[in-house]
Short mmCIF file of C-alpha atoms in Angstrom, two decimals:
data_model
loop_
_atom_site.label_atom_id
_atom_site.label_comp_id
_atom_site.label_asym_id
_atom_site.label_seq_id
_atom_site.Cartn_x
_atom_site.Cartn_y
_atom_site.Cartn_z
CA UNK A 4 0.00 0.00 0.00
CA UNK A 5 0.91 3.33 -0.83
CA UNK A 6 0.19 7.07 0.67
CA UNK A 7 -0.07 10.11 -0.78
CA UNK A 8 -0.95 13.74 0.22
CA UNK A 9 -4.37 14.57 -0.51
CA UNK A 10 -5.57 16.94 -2.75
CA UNK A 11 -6.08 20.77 -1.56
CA UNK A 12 -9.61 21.96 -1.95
CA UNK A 13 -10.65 23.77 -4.65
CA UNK A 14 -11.58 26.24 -2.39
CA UNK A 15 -7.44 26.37 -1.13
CA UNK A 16 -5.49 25.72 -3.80
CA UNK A 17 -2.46 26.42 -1.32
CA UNK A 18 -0.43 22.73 -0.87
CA UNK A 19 -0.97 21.75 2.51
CA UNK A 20 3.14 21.29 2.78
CA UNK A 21 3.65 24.81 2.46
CA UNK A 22 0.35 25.83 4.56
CA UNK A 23 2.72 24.01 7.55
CA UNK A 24 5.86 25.29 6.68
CA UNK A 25 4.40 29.51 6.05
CA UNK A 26 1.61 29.32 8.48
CA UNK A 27 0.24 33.16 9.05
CA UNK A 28 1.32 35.25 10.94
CA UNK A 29 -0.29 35.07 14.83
CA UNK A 30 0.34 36.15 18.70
CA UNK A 31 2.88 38.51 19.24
CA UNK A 32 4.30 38.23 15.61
CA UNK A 33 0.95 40.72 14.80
CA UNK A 34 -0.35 42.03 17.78
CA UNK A 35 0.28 46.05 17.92
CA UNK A 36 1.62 47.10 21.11
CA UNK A 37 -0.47 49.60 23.29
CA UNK A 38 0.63 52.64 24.52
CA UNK A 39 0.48 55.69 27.25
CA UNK A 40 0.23 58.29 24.61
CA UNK A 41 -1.08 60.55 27.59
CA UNK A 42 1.74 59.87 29.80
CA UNK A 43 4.48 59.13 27.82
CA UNK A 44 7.10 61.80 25.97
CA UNK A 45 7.69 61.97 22.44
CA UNK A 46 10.87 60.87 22.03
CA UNK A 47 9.55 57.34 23.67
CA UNK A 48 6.74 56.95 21.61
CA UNK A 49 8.41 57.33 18.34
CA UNK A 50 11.27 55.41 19.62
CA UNK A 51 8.69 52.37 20.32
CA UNK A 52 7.19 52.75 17.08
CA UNK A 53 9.88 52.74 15.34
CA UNK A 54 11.04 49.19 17.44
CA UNK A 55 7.58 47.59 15.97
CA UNK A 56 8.29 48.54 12.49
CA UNK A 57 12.26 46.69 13.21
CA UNK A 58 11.12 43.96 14.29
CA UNK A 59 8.25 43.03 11.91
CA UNK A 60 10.82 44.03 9.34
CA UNK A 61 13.88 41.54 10.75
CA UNK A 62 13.69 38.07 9.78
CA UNK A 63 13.75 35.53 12.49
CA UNK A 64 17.45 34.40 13.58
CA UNK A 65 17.95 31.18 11.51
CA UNK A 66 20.35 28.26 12.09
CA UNK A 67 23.54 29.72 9.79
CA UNK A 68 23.22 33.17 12.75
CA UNK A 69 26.70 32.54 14.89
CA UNK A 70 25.11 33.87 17.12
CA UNK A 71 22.60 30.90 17.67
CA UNK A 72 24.78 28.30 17.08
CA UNK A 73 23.51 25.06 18.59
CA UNK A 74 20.63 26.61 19.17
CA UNK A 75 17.33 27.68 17.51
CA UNK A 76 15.18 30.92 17.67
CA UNK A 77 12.45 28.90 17.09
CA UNK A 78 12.22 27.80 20.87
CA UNK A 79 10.72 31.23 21.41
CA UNK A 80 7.17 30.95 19.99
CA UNK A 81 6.00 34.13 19.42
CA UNK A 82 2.95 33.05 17.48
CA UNK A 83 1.94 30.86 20.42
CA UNK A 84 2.08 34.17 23.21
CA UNK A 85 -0.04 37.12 23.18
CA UNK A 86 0.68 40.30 25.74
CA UNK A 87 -0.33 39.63 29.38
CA UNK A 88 -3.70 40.59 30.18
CA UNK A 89 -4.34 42.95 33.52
CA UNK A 90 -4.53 40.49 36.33
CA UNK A 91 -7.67 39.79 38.12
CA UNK A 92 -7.99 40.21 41.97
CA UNK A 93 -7.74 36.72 42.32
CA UNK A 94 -4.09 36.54 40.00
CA UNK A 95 -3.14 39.26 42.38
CA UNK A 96 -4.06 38.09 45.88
CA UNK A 97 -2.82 34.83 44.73
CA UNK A 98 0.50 36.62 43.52
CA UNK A 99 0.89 38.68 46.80
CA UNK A 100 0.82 35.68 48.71
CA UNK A 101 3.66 33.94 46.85
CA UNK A 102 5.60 36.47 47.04
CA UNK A 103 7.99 35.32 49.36
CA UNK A 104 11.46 37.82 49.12
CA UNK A 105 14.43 38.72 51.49
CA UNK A 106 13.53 39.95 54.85
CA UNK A 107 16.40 42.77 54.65
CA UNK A 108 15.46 44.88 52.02
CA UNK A 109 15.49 48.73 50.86
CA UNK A 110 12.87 48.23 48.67
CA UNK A 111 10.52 46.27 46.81
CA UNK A 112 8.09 45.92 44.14
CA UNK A 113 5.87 43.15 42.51
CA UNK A 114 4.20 43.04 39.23
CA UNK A 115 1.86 40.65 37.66
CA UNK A 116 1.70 40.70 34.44
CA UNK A 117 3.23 43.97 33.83
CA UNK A 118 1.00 45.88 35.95
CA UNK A 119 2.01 47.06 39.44
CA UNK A 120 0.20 45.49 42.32
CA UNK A 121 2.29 46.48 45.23
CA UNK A 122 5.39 48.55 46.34
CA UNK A 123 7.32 49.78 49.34
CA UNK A 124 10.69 51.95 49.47
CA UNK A 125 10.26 53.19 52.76
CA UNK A 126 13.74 52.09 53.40
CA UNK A 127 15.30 53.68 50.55
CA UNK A 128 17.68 56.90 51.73
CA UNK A 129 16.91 60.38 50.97
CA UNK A 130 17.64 61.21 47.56
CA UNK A 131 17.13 58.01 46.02
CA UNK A 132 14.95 57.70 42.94
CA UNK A 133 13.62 54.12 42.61
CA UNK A 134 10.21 53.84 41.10
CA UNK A 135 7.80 51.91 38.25
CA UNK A 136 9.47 52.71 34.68
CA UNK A 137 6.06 54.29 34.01
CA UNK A 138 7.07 56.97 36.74
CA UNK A 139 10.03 57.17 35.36
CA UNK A 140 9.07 57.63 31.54
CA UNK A 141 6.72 61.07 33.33
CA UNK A 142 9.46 62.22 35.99
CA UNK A 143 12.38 61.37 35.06
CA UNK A 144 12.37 61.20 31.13
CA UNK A 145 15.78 62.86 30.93
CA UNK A 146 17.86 59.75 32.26
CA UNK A 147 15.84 56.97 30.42
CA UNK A 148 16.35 59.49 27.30
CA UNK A 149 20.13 59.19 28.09
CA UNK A 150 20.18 55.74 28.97
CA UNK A 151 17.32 53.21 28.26
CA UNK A 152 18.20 50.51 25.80
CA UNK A 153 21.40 52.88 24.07
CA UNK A 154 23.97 49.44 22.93
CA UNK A 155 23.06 47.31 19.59
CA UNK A 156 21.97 44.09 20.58
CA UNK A 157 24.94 42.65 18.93
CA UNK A 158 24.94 38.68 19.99
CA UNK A 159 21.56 37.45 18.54
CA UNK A 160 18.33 39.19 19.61
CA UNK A 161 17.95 42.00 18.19
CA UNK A 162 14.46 41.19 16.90
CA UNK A 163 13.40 40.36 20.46
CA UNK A 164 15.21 43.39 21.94
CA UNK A 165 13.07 45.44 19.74
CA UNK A 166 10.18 43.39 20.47
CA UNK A 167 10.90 44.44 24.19
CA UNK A 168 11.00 48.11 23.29
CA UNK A 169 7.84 48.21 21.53
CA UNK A 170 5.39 46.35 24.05
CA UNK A 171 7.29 47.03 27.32
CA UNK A 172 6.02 49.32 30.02
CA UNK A 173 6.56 47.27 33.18
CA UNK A 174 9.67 47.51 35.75
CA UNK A 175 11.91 49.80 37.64
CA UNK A 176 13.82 52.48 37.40
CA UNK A 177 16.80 52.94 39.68
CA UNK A 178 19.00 56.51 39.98
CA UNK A 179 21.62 56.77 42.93
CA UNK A 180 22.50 59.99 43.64
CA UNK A 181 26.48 60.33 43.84
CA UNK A 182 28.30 59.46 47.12
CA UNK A 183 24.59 57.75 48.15
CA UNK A 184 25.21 53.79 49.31
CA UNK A 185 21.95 51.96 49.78
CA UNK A 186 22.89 49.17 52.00
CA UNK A 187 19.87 46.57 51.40
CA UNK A 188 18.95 45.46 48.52
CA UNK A 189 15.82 46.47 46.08
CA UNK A 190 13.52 43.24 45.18
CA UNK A 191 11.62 43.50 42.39
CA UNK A 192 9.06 40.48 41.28
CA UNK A 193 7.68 39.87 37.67
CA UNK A 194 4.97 37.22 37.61
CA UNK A 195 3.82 35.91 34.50
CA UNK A 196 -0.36 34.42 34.43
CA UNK A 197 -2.31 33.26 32.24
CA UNK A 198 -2.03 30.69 29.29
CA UNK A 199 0.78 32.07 26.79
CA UNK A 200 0.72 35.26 28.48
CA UNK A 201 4.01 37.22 27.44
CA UNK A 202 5.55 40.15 29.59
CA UNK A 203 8.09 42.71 28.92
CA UNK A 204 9.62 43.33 32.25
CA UNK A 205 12.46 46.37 31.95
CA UNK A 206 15.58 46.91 34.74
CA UNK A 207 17.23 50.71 34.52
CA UNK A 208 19.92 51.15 37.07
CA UNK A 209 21.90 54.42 36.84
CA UNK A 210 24.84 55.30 39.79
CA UNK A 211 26.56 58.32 40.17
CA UNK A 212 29.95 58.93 41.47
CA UNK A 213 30.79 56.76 44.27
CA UNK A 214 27.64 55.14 44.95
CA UNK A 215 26.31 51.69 45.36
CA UNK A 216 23.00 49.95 44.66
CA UNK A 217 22.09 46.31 44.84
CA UNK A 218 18.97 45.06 42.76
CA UNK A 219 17.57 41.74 42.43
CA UNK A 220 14.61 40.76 39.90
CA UNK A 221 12.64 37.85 39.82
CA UNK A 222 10.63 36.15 37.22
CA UNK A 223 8.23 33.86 38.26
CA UNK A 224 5.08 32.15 37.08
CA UNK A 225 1.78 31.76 38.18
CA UNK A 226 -0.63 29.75 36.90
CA UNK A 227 -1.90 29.02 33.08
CA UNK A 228 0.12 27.08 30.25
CA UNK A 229 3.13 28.65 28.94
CA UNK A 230 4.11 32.40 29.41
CA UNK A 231 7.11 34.00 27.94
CA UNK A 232 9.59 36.78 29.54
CA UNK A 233 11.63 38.98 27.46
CA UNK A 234 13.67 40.99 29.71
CA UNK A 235 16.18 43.59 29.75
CA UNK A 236 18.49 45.30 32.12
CA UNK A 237 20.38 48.21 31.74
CA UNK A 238 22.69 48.44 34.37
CA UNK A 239 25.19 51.94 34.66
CA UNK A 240 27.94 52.45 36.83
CA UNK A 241 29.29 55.70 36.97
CA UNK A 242 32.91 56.75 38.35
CA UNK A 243 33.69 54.29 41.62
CA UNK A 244 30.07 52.93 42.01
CA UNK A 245 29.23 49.97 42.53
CA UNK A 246 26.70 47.85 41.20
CA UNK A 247 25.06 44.59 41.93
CA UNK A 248 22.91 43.05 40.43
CA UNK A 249 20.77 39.38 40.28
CA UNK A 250 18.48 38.26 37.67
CA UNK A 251 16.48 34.81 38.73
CA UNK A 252 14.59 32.97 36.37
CA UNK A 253 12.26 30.61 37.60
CA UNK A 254 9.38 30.34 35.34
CA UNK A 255 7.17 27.01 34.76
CA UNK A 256 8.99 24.69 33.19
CA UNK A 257 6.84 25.01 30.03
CA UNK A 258 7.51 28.52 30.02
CA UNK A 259 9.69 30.49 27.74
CA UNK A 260 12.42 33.10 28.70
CA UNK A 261 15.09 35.25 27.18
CA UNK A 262 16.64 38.29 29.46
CA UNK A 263 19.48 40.22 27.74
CA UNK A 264 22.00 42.58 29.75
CA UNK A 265 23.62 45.34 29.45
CA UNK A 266 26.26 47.05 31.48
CA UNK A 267 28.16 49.91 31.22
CA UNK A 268 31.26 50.79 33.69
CA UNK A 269 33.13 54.17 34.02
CA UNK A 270 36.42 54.95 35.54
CA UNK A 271 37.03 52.62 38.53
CA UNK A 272 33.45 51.10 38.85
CA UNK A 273 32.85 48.05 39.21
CA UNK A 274 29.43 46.13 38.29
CA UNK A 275 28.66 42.50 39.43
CA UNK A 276 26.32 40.72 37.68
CA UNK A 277 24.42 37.15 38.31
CA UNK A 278 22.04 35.02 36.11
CA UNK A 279 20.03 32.20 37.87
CA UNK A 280 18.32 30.04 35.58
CA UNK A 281 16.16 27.57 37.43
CA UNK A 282 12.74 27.34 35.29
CA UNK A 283 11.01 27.67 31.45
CA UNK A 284 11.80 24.65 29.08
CA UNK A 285 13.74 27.45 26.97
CA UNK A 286 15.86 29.91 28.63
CA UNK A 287 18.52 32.12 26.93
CA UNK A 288 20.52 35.00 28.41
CA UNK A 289 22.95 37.53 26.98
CA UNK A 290 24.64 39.48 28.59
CA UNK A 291 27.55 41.94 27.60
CA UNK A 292 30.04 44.21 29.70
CA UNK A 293 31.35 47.56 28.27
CA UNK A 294 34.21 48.46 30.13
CA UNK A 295 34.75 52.01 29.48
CA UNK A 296 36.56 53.70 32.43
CA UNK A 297 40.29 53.09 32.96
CA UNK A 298 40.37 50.70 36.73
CA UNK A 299 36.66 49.46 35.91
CA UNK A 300 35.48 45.79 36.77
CA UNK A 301 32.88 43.55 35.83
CA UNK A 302 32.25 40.18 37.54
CA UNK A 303 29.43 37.80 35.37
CA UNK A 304 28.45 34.93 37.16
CA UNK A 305 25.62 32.69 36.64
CA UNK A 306 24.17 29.11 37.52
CA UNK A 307 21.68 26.60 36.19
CA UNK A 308 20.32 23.48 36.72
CA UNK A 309 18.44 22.49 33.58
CA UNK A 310 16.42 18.81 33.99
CA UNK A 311 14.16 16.66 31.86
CA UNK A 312 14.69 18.34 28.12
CA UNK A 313 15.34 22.34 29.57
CA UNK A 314 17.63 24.09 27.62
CA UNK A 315 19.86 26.90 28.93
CA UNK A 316 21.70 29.22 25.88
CA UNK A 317 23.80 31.49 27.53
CA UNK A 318 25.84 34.36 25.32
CA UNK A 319 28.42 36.65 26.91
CA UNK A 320 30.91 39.30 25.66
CA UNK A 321 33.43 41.51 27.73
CA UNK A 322 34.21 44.15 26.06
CA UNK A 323 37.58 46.10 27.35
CA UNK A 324 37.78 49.23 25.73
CA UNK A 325 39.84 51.11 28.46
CA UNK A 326 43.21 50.02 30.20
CA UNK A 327 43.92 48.64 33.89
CA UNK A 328 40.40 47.35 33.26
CA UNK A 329 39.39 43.79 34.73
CA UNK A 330 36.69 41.51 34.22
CA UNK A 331 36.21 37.69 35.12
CA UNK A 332 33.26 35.22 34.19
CA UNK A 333 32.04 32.38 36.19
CA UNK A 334 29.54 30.02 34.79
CA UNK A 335 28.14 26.62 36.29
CA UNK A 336 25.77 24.25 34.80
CA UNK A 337 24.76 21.25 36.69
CA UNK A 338 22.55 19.07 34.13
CA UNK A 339 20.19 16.12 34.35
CA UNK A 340 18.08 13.94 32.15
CA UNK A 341 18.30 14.85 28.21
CA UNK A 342 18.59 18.43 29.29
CA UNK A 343 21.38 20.75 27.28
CA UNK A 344 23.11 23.37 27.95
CA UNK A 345 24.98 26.17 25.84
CA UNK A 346 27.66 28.40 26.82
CA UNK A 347 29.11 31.14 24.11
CA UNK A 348 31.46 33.61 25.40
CA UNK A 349 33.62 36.46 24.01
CA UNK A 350 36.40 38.26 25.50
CA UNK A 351 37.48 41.42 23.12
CA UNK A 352 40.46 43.98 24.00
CA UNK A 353 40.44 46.87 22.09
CA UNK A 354 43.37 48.68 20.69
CA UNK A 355 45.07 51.39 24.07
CA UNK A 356 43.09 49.01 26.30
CA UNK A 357 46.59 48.01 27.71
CA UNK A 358 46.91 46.00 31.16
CA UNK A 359 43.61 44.69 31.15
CA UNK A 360 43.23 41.27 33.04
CA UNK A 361 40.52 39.13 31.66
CA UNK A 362 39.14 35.50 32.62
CA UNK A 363 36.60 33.82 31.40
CA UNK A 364 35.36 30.34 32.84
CA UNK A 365 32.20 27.78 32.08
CA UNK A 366 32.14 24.62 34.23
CA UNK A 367 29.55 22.28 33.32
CA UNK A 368 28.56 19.00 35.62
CA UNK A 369 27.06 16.18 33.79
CA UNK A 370 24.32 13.97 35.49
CA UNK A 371 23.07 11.56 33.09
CA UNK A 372 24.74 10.22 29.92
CA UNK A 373 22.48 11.58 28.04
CA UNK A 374 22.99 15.27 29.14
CA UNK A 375 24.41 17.80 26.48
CA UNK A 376 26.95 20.73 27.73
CA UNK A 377 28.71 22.94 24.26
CA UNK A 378 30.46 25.55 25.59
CA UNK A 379 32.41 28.06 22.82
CA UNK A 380 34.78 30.13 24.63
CA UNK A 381 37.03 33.06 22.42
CA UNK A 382 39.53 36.11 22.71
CA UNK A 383 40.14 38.72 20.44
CA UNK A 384 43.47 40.77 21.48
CA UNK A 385 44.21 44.24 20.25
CA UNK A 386 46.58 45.53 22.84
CA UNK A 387 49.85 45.07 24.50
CA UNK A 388 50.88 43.77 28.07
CA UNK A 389 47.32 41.94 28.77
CA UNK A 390 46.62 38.99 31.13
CA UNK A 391 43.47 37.04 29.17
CA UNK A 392 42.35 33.46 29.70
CA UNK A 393 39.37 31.77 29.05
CA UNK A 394 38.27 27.70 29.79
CA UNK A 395 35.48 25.33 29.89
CA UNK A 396 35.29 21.73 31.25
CA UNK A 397 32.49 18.85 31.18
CA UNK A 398 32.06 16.01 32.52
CA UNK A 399 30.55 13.73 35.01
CA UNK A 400 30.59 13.90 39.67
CA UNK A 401 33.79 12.42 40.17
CA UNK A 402 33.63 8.49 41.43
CA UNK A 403 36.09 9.33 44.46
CA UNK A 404 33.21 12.26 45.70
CA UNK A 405 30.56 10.02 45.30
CA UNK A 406 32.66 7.18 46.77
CA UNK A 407 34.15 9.27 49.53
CA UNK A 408 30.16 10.19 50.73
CA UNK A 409 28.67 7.04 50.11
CA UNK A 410 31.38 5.37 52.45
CA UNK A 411 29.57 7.67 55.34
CA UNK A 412 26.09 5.85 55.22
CA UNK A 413 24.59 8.81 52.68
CA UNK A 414 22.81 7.52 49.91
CA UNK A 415 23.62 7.79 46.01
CA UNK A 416 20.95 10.56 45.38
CA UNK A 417 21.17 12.68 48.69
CA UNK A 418 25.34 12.40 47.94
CA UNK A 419 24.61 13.61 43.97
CA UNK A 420 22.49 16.43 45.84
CA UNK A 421 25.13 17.70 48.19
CA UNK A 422 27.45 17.55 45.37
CA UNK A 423 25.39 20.22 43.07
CA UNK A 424 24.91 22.07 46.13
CA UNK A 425 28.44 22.81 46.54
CA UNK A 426 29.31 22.90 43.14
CA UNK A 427 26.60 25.83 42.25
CA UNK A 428 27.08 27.51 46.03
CA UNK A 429 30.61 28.40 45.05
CA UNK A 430 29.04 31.21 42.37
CA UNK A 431 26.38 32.26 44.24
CA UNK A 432 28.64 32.84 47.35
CA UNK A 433 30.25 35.52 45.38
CA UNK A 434 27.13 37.54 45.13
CA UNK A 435 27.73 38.79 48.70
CA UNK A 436 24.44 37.94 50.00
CA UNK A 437 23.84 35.79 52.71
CA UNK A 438 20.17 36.21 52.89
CA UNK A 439 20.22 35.08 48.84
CA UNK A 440 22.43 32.42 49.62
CA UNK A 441 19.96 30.52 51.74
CA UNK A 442 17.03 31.58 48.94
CA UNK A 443 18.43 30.15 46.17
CA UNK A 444 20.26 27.17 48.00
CA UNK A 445 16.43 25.66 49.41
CA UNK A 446 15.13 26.73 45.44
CA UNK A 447 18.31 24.62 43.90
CA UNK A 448 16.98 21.98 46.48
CA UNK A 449 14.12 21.71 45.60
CA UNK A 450 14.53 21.40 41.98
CA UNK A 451 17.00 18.54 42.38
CA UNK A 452 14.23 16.87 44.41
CA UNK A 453 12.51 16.69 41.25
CA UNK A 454 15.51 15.83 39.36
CA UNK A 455 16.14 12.80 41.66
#
């Protein structure tokens, strides 16, 4: 017996192969953003009108993109997600009571579904500006003019970046005053409700002189199938500030989630930044350092424990483009089942960036034989008298730990466990927050509960 594809209708004379491989346009890939024209200045609104027409205009990022090697764009279904609707008192009680952040804390704020449902910065010191980008966009236009979303997306996303810039109007907006150091930490939650509910969470952080902010964001889902975060931070630290800053992703695990960085770092400032990737059966980050200021720093860490068939894509580039500059990169992924993780990373020196000292690390822990870890590590050297390395490794929990635990009465699985734990802690350690430490060690606990 034989098959073959059945006749069109005359009524469709399209093939039914090409109906599947062009299917129309849906979701997000049509759906025209809505705007504060009332509230919002001029320079904005064209600015997000013109990011609609870019990214209806740029093709999707196809398999010969560098940039997505060993991946695929196609993991972000943007015909499948439409913009969040407004939560309903239920998604925000429900939300609220979830919402379960660090006790020590300057301020925080929680979202669902891009609109504000509660906020405190009681704590924050005089002089301080830290409120909804909304605010901002009215109060402050001035600095977002100068500052919101200024660097080319230059390692993939462009189309979602301007995807971002046309839809968002969620998030927070951070200015420290110079010589102003706000001790605790500013908590800001994004949840995500609703089936293929998409939101466009933005994080603005602008220091001057000599000050210091810490900021932590989480992403987090609700209820409802799906749901898709594109985030982006914009994270400036003027002359001796100091930044830090956390991004944790822990979506559903059918979720979707891309979050792209950018920081910027004057003359002896130094910016610390840290990706958690916990959740969404997709997640990609990118995040890229400018080093502008002769003496600045940048520290990029991140973990992730991908299970089942997650995928974690993770694209970096430090950028030295001053001398006596440093920057060093820690990444850890700890993987299980058929999950896959992958790491591509980029250190450049520009020509006069002399003495910069650059490192660049991915360590990736394999948990199952048929876990996947690529990791595509690079330098490009311009300058003279510079101290670059970069490294990944991969492979397997050492027999002589397991051995070594399993000799004091602790089982296989509980010694596999206290073996990630360690192995991620080491990162997260560096963040320089105890009260995070605990948070995300009992999260990573949980998850390799699940994994066990």
């Amino acid at each position: 017996m034989s098959a073959t594809l059945a006749t069109a209708p005359k009524n469709n004379p399209v093939p039914v192969s090409a109906a599947t491989e062009n299917p129309a346009p849906s979701g997000l890939e049509i759906t025209t953003p809505v705007r504060d024209e009332q509230n919002s200045p001029g320079w904005f609104l064209a600015r997000a009108e013109a990011a609609w027409a870019e990214f209806q205009k740029l093709p999707m990022p196809g398999i010969k993109d560098e940039n997505w090697r060993y991946s695929s764009s196609k993991k972000i279904e943007l015909a499948d997600h439409t913009p969040a609707a407004a939560p309903t008192t239920a998604n925000t009680s429900a939300a609220l009571a979830a919402t379960q952040g660090l006790k020590e804390r300057a301020a925080r704020f929680v979202f669902v579904n891009d609109v504000l449902v509660e906020s405190d910065t009681a704590n924050l010191p005089a002089g301080v500006v830290c409120v909804t980008f909304a605010d901002a966009l009215r109060d402050h236009g001035d600095v977002l003019k100068q500052h919101f979303m200024q660097r080319e997306m230059t390692l993939g996303s462009a189309k979602f970046a301007a995807l971002h810039l046309a839809h968002v109007k969620a998030g927070v907006v951070i200015i420290v005053p110079k010589n102003v150091a706000v001790e605790k930490p500013v908590e800001v939650f994004h949840w995500v409700v609703g089936d293929h509910a998409a939101i466009f969470p933005h994080t603005l952080v602008v220091t001057g002189d000599n000050a210091e902010i810490s900021v932590v964001d989480h992403y987090r889902s609700l209820e409802g199938e799906g749901g898709l975060s594109i985030a982006i931070a914009d994270l400036i630290g003027g002359r001796g500030s100091k930044i830090t800053y956390a991004a944790c992703q822990e979506l559903a695990d059918d979720a979707q989630a891309l979050h792209l960085s950018s920081i910027v770092a004057e003359r002896d400032a130094a910016v610390k930044s840290f990706q958690v990737q916990l959740g969404a059966s997709f997640s990609r980050s990118e995040s890229v350092s400018d080093l502008v200021g002769e003496g600045s720093r940048s520290d990029m860490l991140s973990v992730s424990l991908p299970i089942g068939e997650q995928i974690v894509d993770q694209r970096t580039l430090q950028n030295h483009k001053a001398p006596h500059a440093s920057s060093d990169l820690l990444y850890k992924n700890a993987l299980y089942g058929k999950s896959r993780s992958i790491f591509s990373g980029l250190i450049t020196v520009d020509e006069g960036a002399h003495y910069t000292d650059a490192y660049q690390t991915c360590r990736n822990l394999l948990n199952s034989n048929e876990a996947e870890a690529t990791s595509l590590p690079g330098l490009e050297i311009n300058a003279d008298q510079v101290k670059c390395s970069h490294g990944a490794t991969s492979g397997p929990i050492s027999d002589e730990e397991l051995f070594y635990l399993k000799a004091r009465g602790i089982s296989d699985g509980e010694s596999r466990k206290l073996i990630i734990e360690g192995f991620l802690a080491g990162v997260i350690e560096r963040f320089g927050n105890g009260e995070l430490l605990d948070t995300l060690v009992a999260r990573i606990d949980e998850k390799l509960e699940r994994a066990a």
